[in-house]
Tab-separated table of C-alpha atoms in Angstrom:
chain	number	residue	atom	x	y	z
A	1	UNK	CA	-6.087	9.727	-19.632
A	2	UNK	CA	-2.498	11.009	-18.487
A	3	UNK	CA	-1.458	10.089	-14.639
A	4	UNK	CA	-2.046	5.993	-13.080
A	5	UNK	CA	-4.964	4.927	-11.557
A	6	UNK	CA	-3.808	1.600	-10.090
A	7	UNK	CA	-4.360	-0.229	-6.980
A	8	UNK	CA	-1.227	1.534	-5.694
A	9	UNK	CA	-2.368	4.846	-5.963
A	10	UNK	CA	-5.474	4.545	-4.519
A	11	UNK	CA	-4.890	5.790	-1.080
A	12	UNK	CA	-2.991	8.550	-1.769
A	13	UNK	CA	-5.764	9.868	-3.455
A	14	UNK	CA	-8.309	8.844	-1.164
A	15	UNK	CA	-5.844	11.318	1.787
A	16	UNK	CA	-6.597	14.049	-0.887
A	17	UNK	CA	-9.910	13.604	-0.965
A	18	UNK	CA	-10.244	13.185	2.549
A	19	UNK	CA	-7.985	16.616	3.531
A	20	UNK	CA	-10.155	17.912	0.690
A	21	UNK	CA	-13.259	18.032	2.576
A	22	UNK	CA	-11.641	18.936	5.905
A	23	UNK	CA	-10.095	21.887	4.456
A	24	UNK	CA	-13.666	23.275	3.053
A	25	UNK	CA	-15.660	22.050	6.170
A	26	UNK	CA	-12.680	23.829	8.697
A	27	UNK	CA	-13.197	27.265	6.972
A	28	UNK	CA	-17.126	27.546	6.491
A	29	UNK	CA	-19.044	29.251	8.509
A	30	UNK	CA	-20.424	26.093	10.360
A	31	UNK	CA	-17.470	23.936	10.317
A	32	UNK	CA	-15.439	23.069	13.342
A	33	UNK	CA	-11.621	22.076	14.146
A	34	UNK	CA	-13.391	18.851	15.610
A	35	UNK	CA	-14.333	17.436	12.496
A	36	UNK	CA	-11.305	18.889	10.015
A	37	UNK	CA	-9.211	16.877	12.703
A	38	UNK	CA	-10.832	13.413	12.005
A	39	UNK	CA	-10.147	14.401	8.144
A	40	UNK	CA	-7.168	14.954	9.024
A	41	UNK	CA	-6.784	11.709	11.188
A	42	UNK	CA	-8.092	9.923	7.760
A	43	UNK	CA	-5.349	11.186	5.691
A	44	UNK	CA	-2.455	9.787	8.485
A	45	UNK	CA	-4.225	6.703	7.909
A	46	UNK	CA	-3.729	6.606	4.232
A	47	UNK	CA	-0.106	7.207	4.589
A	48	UNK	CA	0.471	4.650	7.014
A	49	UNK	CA	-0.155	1.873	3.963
A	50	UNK	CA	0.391	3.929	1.044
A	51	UNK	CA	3.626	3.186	0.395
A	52	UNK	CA	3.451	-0.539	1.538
A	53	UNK	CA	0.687	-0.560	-0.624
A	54	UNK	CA	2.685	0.510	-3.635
A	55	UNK	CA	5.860	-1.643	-3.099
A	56	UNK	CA	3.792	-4.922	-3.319
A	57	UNK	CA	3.588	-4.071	-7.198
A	58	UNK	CA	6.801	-5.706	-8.081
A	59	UNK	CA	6.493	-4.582	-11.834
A	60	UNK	CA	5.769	-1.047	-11.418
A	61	UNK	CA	7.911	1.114	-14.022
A	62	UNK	CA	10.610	3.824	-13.154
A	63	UNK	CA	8.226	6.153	-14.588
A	64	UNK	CA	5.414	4.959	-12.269
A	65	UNK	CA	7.609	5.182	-9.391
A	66	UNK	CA	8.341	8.457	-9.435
A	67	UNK	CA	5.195	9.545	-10.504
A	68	UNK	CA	4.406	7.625	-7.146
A	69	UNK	CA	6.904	9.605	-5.174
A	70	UNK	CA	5.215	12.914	-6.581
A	71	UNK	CA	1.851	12.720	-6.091
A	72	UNK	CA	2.572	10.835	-2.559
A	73	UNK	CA	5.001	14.962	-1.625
A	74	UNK	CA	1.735	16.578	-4.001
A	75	UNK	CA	-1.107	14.950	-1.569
A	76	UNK	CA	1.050	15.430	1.666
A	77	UNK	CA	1.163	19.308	1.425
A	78	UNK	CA	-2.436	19.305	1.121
A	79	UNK	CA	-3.147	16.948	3.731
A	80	UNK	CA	-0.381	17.380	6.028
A	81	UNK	CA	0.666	21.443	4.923
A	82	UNK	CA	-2.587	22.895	4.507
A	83	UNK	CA	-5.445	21.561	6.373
A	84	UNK	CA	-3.430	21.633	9.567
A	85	UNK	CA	-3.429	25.502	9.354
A	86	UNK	CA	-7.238	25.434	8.280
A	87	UNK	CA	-7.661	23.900	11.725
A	88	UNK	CA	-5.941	26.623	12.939
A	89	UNK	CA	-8.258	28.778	11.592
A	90	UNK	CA	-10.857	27.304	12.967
A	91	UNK	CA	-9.963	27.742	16.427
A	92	UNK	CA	-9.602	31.345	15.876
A	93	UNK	CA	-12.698	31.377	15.085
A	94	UNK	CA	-14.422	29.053	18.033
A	95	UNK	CA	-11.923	29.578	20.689
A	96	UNK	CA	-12.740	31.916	23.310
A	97	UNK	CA	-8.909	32.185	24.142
A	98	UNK	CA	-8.076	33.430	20.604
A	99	UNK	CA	-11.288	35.447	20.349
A	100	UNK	CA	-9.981	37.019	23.440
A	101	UNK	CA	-6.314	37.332	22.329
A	102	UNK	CA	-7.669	39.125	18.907
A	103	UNK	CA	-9.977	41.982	20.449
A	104	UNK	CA	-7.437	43.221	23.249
A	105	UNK	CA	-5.436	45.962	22.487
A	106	UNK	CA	-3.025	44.167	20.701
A	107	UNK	CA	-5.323	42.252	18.929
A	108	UNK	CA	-4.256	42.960	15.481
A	109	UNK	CA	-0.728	41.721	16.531
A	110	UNK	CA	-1.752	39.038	17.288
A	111	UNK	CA	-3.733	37.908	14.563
A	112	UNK	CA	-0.369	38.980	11.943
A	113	UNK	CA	1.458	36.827	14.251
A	114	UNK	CA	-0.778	33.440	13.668
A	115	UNK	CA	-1.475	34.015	10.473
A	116	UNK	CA	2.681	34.408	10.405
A	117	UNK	CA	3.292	31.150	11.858
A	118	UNK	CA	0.772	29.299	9.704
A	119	UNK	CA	2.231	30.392	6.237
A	120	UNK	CA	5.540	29.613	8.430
A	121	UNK	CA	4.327	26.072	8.383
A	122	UNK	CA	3.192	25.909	5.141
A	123	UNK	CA	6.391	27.192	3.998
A	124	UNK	CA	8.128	24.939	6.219
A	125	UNK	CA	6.327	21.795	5.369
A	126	UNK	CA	6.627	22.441	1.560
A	127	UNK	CA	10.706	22.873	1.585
A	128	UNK	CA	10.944	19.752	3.188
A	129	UNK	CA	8.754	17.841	1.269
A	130	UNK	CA	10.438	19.239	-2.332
A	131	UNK	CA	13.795	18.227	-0.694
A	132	UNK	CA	12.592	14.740	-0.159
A	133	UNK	CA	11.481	14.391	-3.635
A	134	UNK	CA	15.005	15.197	-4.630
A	135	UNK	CA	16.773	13.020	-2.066
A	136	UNK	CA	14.736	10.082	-2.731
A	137	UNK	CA	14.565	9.817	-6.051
A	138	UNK	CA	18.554	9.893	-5.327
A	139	UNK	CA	18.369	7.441	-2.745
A	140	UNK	CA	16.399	4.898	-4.952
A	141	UNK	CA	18.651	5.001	-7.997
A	142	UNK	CA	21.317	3.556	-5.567
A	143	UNK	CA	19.071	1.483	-2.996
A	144	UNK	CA	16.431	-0.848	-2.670
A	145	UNK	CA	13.278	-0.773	-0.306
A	146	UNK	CA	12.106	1.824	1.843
A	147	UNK	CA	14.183	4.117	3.801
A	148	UNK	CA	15.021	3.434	7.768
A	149	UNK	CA	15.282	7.141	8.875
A	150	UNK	CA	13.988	10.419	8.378
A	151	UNK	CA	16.315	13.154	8.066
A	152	UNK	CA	13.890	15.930	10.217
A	153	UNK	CA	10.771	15.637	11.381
A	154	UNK	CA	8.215	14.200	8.351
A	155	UNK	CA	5.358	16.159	7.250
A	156	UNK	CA	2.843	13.308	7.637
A	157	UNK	CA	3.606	13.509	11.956
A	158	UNK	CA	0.792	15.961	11.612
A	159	UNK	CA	-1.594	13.357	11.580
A	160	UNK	CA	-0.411	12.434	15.247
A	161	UNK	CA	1.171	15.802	16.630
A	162	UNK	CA	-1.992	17.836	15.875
A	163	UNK	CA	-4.753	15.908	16.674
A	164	UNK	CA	-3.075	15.152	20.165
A	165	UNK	CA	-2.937	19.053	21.190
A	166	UNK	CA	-6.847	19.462	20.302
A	167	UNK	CA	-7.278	16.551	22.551
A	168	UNK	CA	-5.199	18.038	25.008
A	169	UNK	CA	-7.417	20.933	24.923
A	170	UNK	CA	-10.864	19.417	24.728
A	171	UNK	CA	-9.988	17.215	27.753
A	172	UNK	CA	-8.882	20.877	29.592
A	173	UNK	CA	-11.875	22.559	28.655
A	174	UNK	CA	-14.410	20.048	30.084
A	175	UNK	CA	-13.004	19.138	32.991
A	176	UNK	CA	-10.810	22.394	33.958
A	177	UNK	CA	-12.659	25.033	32.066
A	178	UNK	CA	-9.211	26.164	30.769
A	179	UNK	CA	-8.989	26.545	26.714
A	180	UNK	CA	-5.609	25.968	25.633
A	181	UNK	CA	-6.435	26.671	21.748
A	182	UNK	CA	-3.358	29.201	21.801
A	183	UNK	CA	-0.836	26.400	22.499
A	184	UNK	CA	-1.728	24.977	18.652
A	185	UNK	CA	-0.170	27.563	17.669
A	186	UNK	CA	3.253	27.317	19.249
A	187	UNK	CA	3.233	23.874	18.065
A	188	UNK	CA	2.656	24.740	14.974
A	189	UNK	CA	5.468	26.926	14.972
A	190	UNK	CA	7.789	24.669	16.603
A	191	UNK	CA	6.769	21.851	14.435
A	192	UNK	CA	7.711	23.824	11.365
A	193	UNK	CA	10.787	24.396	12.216
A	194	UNK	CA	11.450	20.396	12.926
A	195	UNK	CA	10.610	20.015	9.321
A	196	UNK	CA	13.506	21.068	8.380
A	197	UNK	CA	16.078	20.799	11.055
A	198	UNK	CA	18.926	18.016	10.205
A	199	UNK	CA	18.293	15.490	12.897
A	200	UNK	CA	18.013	11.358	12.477
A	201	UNK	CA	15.003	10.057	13.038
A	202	UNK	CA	14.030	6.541	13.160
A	203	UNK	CA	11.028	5.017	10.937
A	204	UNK	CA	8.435	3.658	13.080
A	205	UNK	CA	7.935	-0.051	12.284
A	206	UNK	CA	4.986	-1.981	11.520
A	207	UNK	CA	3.987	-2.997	15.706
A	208	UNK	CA	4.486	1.294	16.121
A	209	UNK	CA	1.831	2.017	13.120
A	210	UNK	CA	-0.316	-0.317	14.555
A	211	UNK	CA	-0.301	1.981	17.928
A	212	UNK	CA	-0.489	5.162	16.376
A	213	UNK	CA	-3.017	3.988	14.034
A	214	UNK	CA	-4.941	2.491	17.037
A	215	UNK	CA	-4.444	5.994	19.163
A	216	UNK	CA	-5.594	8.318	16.235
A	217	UNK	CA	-9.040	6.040	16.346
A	218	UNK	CA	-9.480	6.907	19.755
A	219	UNK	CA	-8.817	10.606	19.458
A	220	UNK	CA	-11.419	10.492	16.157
A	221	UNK	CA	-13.819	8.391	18.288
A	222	UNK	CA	-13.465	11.659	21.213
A	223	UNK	CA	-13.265	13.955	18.971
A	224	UNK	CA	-16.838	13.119	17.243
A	225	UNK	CA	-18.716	12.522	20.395
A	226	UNK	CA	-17.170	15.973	21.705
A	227	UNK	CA	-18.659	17.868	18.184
A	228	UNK	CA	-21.882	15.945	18.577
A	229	UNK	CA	-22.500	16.227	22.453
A	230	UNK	CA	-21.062	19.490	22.856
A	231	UNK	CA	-19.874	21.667	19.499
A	232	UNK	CA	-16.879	22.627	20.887
């Protein structure tokens, strides 16, 4: 069989898996942003350790390598490009807010618009990771280890950014009755365009994983008692 199927590979195609299923589950009929969001929590997970995983294989070829570096950009715009907007979806469809927003009289305009920002972010999310591809491959021919910034905001933030607003807005529906689903969509927007804006940003080290890793369990944890206890 073409492709690698080592050790080193193995969570990058678990995340695909994983954003996979919470694509399908976020846009049937039954699904719910809830549970593509701990899919989506899964893949973040993934991609904290992939690429430790992949550098403790000392021989690895140049051929493996940068068939490493494309499936890693491959798996991200699934996990990281696509399923957030399937979420998005979602909440059109279970949001009262966006329900709202899309039968008023300017309904339709409304719905062009956020379907407009989430092929923005798509869009957005797949520029940046092509030009990463190209840069790093670059970068590695003259350097050795893993990179210390991030030029923009990286794709895989998602994972952090996203689940975070849904939280936001369970927590202000249950105890304030207010549904802020329509704010996901201005992050979105504004997250798309930090894709691909030309600002430093600093790696996150190993005791910063750790934390976010640690924080994403808790919003899963909330986030599957809210499905199960309440469905919304």
């Amino acid at each position: 069989m073409i492709g690698y199927y080592n050790y080193t590979m193995f969570l990058t195609y678990i995340s695909l898996v994983s954003a996979s299923l919470g694509i399908v589950i976020a846009l049937t009929g039954g699904g719910h942003p809830y549970i593509g969001m701990c899919f989506l929590l899964l893949c973040g997970l993934c991609d904290a350790f992939d690429g430790k995983v992949a550098r403790l294989k000392k021989d690895r070829s140049v051929t493996e390598k940068k068939f490493g570096i494309q499936v890693d950009s491959l798996s991200d715009i699934v996990a990281f490009g696509v399923l957030p907007i399937c979420i998005g979806a979602a909440l059109m469809r279970t949001s009262e807010a966006l329900q709202k927003i899309q039968s008023g009289t300017a309904g339709m305009f409304f719905t062009v618009l956020l379907f407009a920002i989430m092929t923005l972010y798509t869009l957005m999310a797949l520029i940046r990771l092509a030009y990463f591809n190209v840069t790093e491959e670059e970068r590695q021919n003259t350097e050795e280890g893993a990179r210390k910034y991030y030029l923009g905001l990286p794709v895989t933030s998602a994972a952090i950014i996203f689940p975070t607003v849904l939280l936001i807005n369970y927590l202000c529906l249950k105890f304030k009755n207010v549904d802020l689903a329509p704010i996901y969509f201005v992050i979105l927007g504004v997250t798309a365009l930090a894709f691909v804006l030309k600002f430093q940003l600093k790696k996150p080290g190993l005791k910063a994983i750790l934390a976010m890793i640690a924080f994403g369990a808790v919003e899963g944890i909330i986030m599957i008692i809210a499905y199960a206890n309440f469905g919304r």
